[in-house]
mmCIF file of N, CA, C and O in Angstrom:
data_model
loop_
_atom_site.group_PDB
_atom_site.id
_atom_site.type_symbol
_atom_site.label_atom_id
_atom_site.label_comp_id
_atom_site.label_asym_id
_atom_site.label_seq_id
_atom_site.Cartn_x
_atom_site.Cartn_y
_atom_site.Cartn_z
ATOM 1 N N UNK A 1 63.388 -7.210 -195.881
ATOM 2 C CA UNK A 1 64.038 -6.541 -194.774
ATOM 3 C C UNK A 1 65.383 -7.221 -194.532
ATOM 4 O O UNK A 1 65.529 -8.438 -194.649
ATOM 5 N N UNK A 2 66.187 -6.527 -194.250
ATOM 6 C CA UNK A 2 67.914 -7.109 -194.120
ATOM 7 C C UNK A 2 67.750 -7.495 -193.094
ATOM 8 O O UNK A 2 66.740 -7.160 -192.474
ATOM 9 N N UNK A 3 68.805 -8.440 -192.484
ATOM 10 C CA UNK A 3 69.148 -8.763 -191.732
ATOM 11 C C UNK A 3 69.117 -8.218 -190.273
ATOM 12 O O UNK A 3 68.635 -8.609 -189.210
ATOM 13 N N UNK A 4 69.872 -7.100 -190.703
ATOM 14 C CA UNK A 4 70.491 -6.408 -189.625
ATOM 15 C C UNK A 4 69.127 -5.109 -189.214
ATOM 16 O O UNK A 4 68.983 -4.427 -188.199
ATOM 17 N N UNK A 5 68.342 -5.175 -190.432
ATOM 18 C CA UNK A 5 66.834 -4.128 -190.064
ATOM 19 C C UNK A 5 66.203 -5.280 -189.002
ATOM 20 O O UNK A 5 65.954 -4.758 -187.915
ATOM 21 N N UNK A 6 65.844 -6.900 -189.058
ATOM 22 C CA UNK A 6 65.408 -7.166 -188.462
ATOM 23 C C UNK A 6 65.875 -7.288 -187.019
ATOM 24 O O UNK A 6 65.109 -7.656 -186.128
ATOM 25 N N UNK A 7 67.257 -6.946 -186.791
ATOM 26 C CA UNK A 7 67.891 -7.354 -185.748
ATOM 27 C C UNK A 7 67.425 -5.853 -184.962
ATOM 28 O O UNK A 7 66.733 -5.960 -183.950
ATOM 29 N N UNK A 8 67.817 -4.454 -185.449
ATOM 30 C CA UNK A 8 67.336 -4.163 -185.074
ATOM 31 C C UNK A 8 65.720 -3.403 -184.462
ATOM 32 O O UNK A 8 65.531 -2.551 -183.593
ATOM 33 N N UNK A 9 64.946 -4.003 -185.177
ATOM 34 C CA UNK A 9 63.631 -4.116 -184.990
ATOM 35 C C UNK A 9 63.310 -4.921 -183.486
ATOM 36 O O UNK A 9 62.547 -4.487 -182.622
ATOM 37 N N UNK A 10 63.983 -6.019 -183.423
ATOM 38 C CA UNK A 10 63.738 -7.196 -182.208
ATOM 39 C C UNK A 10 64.231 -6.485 -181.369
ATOM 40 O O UNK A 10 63.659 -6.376 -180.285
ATOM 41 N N UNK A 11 65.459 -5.781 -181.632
ATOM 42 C CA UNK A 11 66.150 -5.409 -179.964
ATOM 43 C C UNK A 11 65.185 -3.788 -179.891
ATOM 44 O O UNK A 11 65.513 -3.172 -178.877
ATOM 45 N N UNK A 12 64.288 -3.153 -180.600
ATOM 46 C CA UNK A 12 63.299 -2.175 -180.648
ATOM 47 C C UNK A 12 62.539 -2.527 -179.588
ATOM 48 O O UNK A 12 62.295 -1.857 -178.585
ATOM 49 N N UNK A 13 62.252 -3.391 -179.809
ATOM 50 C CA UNK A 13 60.786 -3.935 -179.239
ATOM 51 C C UNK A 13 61.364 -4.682 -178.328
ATOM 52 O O UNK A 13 60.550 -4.463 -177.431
ATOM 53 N N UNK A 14 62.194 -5.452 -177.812
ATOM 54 C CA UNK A 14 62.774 -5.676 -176.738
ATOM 55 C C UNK A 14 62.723 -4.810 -175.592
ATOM 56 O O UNK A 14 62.146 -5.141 -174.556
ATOM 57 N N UNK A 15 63.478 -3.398 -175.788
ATOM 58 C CA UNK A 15 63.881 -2.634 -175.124
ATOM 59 C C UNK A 15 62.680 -2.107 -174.691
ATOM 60 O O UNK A 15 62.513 -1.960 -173.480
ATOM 61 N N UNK A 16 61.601 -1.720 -175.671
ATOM 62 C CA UNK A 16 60.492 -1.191 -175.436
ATOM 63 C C UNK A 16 59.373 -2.113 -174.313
ATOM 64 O O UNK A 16 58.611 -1.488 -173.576
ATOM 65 N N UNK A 17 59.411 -3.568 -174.318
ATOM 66 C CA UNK A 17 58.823 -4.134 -173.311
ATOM 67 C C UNK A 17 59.635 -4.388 -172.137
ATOM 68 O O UNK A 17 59.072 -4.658 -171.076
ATOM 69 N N UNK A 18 60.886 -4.331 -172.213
ATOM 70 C CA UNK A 18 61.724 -4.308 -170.838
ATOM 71 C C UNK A 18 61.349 -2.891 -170.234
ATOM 72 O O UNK A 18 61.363 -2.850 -169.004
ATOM 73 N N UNK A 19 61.125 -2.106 -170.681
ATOM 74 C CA UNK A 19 61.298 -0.642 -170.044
ATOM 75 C C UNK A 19 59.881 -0.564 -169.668
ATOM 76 O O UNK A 19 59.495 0.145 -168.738
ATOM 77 N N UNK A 20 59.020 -1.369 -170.463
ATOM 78 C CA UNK A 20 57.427 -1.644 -170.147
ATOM 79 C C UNK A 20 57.472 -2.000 -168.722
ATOM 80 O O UNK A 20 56.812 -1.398 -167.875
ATOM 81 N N UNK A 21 58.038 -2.709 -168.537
ATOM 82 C CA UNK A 21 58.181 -4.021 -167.212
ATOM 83 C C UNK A 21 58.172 -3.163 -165.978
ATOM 84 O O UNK A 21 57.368 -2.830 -165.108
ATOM 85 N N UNK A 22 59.985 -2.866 -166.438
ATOM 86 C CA UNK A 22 60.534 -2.220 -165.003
ATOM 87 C C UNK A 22 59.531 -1.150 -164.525
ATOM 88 O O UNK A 22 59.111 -0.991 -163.379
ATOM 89 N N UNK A 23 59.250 -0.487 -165.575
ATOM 90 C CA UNK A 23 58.483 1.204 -164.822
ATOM 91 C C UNK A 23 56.512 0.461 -164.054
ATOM 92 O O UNK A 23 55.713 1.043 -163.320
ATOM 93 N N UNK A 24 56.439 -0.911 -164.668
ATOM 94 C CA UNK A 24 55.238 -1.250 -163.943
ATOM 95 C C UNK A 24 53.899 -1.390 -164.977
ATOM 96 O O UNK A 24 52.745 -1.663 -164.648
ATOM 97 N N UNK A 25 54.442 -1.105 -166.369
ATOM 98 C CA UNK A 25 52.654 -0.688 -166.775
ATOM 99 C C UNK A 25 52.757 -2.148 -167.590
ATOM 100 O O UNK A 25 51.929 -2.345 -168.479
ATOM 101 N N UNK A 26 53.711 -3.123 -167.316
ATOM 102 C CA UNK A 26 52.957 -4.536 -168.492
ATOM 103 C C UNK A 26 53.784 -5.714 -167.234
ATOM 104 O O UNK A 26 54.836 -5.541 -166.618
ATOM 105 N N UNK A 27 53.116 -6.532 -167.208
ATOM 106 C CA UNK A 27 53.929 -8.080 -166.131
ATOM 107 C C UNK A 27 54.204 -8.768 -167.053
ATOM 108 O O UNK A 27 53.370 -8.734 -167.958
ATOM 109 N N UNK A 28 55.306 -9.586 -167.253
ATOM 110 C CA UNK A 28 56.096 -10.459 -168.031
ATOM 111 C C UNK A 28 54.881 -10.704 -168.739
ATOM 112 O O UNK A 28 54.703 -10.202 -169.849
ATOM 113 N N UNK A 29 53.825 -11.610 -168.060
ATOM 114 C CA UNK A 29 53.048 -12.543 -168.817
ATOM 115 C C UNK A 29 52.493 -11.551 -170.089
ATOM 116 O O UNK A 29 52.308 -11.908 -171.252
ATOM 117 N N UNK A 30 52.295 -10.274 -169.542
ATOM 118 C CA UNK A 30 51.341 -9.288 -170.551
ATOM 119 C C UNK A 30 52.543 -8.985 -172.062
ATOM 120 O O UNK A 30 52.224 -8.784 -173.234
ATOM 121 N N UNK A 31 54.066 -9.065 -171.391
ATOM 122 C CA UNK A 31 54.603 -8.811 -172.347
ATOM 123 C C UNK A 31 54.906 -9.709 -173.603
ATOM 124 O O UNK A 31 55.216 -9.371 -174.745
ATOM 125 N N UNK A 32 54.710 -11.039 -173.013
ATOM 126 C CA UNK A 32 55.239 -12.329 -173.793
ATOM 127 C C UNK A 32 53.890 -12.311 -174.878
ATOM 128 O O UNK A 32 53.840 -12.644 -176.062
ATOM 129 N N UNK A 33 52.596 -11.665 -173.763
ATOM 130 C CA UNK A 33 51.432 -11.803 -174.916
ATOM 131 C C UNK A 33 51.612 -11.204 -175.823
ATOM 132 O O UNK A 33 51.711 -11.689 -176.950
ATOM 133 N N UNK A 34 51.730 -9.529 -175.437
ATOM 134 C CA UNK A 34 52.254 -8.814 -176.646
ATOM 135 C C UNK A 34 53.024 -9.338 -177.945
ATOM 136 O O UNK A 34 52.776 -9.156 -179.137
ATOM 137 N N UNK A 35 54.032 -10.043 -177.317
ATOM 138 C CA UNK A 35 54.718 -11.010 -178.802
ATOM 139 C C UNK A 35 54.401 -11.659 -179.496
ATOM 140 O O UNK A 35 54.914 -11.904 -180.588
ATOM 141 N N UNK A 36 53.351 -12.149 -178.963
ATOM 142 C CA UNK A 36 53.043 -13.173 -179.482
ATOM 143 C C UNK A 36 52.224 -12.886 -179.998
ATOM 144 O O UNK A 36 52.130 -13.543 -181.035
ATOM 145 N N UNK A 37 51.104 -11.868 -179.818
ATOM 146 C CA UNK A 37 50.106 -11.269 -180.424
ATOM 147 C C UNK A 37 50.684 -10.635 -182.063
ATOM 148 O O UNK A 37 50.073 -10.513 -183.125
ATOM 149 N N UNK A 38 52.015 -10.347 -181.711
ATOM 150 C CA UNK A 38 52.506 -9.268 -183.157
ATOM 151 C C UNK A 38 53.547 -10.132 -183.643
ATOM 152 O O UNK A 38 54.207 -9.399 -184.379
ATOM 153 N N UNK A 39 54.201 -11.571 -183.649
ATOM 154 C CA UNK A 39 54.067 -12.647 -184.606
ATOM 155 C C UNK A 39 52.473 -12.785 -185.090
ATOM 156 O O UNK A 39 52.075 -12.923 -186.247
ATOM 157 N N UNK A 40 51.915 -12.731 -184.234
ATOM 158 C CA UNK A 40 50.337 -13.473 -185.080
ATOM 159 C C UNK A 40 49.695 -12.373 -186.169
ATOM 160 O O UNK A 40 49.123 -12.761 -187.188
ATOM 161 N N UNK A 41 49.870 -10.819 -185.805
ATOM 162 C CA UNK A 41 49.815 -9.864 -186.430
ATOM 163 C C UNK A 41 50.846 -9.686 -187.903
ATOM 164 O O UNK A 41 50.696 -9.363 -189.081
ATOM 165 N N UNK A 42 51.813 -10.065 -187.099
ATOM 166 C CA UNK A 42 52.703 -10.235 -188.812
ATOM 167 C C UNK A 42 52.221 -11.171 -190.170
ATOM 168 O O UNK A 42 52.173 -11.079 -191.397
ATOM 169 N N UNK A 43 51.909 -12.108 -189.104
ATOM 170 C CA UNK A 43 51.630 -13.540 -190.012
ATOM 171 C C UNK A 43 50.834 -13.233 -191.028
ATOM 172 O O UNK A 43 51.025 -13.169 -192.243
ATOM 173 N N UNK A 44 49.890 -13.050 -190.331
ATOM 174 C CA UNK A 44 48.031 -12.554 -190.876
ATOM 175 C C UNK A 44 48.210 -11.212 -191.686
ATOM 176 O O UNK A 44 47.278 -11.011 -192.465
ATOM 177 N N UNK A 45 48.955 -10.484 -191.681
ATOM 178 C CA UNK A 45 49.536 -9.058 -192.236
ATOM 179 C C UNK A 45 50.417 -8.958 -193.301
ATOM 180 O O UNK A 45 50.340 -8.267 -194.316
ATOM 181 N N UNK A 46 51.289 -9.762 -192.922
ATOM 182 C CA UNK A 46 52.580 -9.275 -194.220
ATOM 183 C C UNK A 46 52.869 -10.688 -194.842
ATOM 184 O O UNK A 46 53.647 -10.866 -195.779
ATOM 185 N N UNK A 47 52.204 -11.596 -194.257
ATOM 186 C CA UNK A 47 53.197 -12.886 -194.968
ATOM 187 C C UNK A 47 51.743 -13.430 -195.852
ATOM 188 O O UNK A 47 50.629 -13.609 -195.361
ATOM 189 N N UNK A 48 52.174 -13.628 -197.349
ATOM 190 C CA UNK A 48 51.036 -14.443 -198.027
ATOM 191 C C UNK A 48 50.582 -15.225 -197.092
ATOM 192 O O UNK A 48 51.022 -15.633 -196.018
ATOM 193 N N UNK A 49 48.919 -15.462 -198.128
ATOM 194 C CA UNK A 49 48.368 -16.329 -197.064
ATOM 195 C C UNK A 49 48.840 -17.903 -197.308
ATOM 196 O O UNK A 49 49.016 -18.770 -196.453
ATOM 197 N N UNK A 50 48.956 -17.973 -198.431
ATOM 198 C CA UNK A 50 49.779 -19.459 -199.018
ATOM 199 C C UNK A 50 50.940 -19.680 -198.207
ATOM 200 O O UNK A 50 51.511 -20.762 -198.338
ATOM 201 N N UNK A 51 51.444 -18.735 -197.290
ATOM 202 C CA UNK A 51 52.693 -19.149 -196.606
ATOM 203 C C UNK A 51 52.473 -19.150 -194.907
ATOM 204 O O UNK A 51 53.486 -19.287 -194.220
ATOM 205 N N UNK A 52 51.351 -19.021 -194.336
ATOM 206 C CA UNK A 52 50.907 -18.606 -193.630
ATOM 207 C C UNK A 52 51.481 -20.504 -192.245
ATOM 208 O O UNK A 52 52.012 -20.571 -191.137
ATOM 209 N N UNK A 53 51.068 -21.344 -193.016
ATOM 210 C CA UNK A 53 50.948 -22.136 -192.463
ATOM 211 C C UNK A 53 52.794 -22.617 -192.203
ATOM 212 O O UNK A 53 53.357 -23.209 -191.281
ATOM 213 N N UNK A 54 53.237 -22.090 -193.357
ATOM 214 C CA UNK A 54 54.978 -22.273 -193.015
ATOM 215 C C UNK A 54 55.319 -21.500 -192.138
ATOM 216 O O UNK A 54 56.250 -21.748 -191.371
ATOM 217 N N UNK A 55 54.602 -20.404 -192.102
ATOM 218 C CA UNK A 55 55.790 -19.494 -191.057
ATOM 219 C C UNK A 55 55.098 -19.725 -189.514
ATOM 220 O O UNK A 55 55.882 -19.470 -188.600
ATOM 221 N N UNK A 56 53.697 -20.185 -189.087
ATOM 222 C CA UNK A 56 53.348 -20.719 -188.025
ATOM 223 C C UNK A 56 54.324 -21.763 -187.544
ATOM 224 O O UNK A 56 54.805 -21.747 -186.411
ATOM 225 N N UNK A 57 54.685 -22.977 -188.770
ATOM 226 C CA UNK A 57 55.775 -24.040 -188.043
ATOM 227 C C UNK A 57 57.289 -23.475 -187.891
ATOM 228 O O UNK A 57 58.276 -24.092 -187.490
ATOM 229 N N UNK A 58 57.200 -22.226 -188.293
ATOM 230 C CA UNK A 58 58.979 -21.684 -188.193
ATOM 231 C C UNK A 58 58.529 -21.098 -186.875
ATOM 232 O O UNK A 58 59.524 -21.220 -186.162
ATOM 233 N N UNK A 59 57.372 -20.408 -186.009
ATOM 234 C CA UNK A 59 57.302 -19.826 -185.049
ATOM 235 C C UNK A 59 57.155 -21.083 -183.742
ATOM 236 O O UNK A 59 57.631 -20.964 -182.612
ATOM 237 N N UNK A 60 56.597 -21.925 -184.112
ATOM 238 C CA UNK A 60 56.144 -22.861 -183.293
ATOM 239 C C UNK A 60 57.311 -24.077 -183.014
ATOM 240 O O UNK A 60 57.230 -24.875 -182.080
ATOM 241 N N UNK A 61 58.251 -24.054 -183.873
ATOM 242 C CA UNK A 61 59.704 -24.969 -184.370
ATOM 243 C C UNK A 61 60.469 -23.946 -183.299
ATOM 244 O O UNK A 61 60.844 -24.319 -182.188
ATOM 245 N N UNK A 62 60.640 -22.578 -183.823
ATOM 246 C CA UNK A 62 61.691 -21.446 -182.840
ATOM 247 C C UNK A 62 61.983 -21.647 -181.531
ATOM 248 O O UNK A 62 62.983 -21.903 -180.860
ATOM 249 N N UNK A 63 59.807 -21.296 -181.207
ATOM 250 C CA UNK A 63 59.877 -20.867 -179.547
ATOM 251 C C UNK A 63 60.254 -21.521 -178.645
ATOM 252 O O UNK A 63 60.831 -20.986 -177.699
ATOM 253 N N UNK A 64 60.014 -22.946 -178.698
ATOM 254 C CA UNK A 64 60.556 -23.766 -177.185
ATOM 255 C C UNK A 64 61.975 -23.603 -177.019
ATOM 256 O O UNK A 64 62.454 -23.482 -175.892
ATOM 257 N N UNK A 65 62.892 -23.588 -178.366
ATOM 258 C CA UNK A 65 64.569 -23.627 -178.357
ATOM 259 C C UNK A 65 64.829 -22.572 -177.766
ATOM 260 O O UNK A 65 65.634 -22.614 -176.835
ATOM 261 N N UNK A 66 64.083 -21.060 -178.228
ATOM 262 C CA UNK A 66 64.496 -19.646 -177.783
ATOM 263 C C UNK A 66 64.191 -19.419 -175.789
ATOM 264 O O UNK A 66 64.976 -19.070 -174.907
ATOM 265 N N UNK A 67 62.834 -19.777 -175.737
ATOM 266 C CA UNK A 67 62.569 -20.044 -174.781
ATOM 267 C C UNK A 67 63.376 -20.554 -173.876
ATOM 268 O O UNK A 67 63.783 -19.911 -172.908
ATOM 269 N N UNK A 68 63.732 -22.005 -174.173
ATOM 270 C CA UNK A 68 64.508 -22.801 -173.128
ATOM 271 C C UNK A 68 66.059 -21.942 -173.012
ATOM 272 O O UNK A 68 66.711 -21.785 -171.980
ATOM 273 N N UNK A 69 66.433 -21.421 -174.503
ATOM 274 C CA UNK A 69 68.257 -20.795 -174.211
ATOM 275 C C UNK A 69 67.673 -19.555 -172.951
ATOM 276 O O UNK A 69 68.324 -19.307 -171.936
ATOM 277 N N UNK A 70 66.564 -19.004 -173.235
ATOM 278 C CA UNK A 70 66.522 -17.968 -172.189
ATOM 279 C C UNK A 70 66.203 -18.665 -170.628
ATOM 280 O O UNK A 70 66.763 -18.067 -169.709
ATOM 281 N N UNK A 71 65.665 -19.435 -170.376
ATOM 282 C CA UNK A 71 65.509 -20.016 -168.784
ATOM 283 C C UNK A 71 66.727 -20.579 -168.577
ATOM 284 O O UNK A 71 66.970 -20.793 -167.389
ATOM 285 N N UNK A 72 67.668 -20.922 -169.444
ATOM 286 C CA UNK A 72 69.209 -21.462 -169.183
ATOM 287 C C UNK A 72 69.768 -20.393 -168.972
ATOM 288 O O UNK A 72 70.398 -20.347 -167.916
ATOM 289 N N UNK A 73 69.771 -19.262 -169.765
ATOM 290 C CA UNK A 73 70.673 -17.834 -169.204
ATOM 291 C C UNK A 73 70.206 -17.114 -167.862
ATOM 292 O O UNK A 73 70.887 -16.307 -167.229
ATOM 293 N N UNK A 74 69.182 -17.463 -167.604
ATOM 294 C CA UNK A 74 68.243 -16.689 -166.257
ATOM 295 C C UNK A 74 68.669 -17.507 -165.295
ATOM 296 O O UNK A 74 69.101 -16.900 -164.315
ATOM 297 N N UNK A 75 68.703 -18.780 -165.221
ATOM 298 C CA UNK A 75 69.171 -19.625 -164.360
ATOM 299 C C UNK A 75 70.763 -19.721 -163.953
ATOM 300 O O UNK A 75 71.147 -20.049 -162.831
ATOM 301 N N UNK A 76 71.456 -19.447 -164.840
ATOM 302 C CA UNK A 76 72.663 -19.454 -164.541
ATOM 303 C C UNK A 76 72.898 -18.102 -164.021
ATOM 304 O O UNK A 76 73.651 -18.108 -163.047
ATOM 305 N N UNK A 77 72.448 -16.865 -164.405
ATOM 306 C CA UNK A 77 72.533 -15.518 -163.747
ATOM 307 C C UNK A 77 71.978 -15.440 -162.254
ATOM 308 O O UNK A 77 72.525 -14.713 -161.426
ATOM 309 N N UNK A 78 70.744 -16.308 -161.916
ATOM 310 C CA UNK A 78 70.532 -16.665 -160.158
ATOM 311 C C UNK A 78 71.259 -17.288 -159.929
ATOM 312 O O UNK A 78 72.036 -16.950 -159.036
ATOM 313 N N UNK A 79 71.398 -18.307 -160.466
ATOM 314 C CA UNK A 79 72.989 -19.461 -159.891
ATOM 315 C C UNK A 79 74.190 -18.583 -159.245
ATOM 316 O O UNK A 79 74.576 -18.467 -158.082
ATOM 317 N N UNK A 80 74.652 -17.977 -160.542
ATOM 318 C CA UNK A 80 75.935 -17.280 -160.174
ATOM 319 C C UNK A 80 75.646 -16.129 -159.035
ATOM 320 O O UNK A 80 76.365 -15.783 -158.098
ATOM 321 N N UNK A 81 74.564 -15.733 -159.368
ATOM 322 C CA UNK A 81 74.197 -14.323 -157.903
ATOM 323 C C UNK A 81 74.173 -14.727 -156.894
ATOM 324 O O UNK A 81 74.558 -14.105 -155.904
ATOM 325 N N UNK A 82 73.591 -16.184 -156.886
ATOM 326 C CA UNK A 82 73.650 -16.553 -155.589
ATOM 327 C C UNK A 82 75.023 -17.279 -154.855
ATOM 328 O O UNK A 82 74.978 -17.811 -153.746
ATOM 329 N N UNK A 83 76.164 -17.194 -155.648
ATOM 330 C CA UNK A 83 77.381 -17.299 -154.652
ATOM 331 C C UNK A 83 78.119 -16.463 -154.594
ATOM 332 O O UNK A 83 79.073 -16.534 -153.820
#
Protein backbone atom coordinates (compact mmCIF):
# COMPACT_ATOMS: atom_id res chain seq x y z
CA UNK A 1 0.00 0.00 0.00
CA UNK A 2 1.53 3.55 -0.91
CA UNK A 3 2.03 5.91 1.13
CA UNK A 4 -0.39 8.24 0.40
CA UNK A 5 -3.27 5.01 0.26
CA UNK A 6 -2.27 4.72 3.83
CA UNK A 7 -2.61 8.30 4.61
CA UNK A 8 -5.63 8.26 3.25
CA UNK A 9 -7.08 5.27 4.89
CA UNK A 10 -6.09 6.91 8.58
CA UNK A 11 -7.75 10.19 7.83
CA UNK A 12 -10.94 7.49 6.58
CA UNK A 13 -11.24 6.21 9.69
CA UNK A 14 -10.45 9.25 11.53
CA UNK A 15 -13.23 11.11 10.15
CA UNK A 16 -15.43 8.17 10.51
CA UNK A 17 -14.87 7.98 14.46
CA UNK A 18 -14.94 11.77 14.89
CA UNK A 19 -18.34 11.91 13.25
CA UNK A 20 -18.94 8.66 15.51
CA UNK A 21 -18.34 10.93 18.56
CA UNK A 22 -20.01 14.14 17.81
CA UNK A 23 -23.50 12.59 16.64
CA UNK A 24 -23.25 10.40 20.17
CA UNK A 25 -23.18 6.67 19.13
CA UNK A 26 -19.21 5.90 20.34
CA UNK A 27 -17.33 8.01 23.68
CA UNK A 28 -13.71 8.68 23.03
CA UNK A 29 -12.81 5.70 25.18
CA UNK A 30 -15.06 3.35 22.75
CA UNK A 31 -13.30 5.01 19.88
CA UNK A 32 -9.60 4.67 20.91
CA UNK A 33 -10.83 0.91 21.51
CA UNK A 34 -11.95 0.63 18.15
CA UNK A 35 -8.23 1.40 17.10
CA UNK A 36 -6.82 -0.39 18.76
CA UNK A 37 -8.89 -3.32 18.23
CA UNK A 38 -8.14 -2.88 14.17
CA UNK A 39 -4.20 -2.46 14.71
CA UNK A 40 -4.69 -5.80 16.55
CA UNK A 41 -6.98 -6.96 13.63
CA UNK A 42 -4.40 -5.95 11.08
CA UNK A 43 -1.62 -7.55 12.88
CA UNK A 44 -3.26 -10.99 13.27
CA UNK A 45 -4.71 -10.49 9.53
CA UNK A 46 -2.39 -9.13 7.07
CA UNK A 47 1.01 -9.08 8.62
CA UNK A 48 3.00 -12.62 8.59
CA UNK A 49 2.98 -14.28 11.56
CA UNK A 50 6.93 -14.27 11.69
CA UNK A 51 6.51 -10.50 11.76
CA UNK A 52 3.90 -10.26 14.10
CA UNK A 53 6.04 -9.60 17.06
CA UNK A 54 7.92 -6.61 15.04
CA UNK A 55 5.06 -4.79 14.18
CA UNK A 56 3.54 -5.08 17.96
CA UNK A 57 7.01 -3.14 19.00
CA UNK A 58 6.44 -0.57 16.01
CA UNK A 59 2.77 -0.13 17.57
CA UNK A 60 3.78 -0.11 21.12
CA UNK A 61 7.28 2.17 20.22
CA UNK A 62 4.49 4.72 18.10
CA UNK A 63 1.68 5.11 20.63
CA UNK A 64 2.95 6.98 23.68
CA UNK A 65 4.92 9.61 21.10
CA UNK A 66 1.52 9.92 18.97
CA UNK A 67 -0.43 10.05 21.98
CA UNK A 68 1.56 12.55 23.94
CA UNK A 69 1.95 15.04 20.34
CA UNK A 70 -1.92 14.79 20.60
CA UNK A 71 -2.46 15.88 24.51
CA UNK A 72 0.22 18.68 23.57
CA UNK A 73 -2.03 19.91 20.61
CA UNK A 74 -5.34 19.60 22.83
CA UNK A 75 -3.70 21.42 25.50
CA UNK A 76 -2.46 24.18 23.76
CA UNK A 77 -5.96 24.57 21.82
CA UNK A 78 -7.66 24.96 25.71
CA UNK A 79 -4.73 27.10 26.59
CA UNK A 80 -5.19 29.38 23.74
CA UNK A 81 -9.29 29.28 24.08
CA UNK A 82 -8.96 30.13 27.21
CA UNK A 83 -7.49 33.72 26.65
Amino acid sequence: MSKEAQINLRDTMVTALSEAICMGVLTQVEAMAACSDACAAIIATMIPEANHAEALEIVIEKLPRQVKAHADQVAAYRKARSN
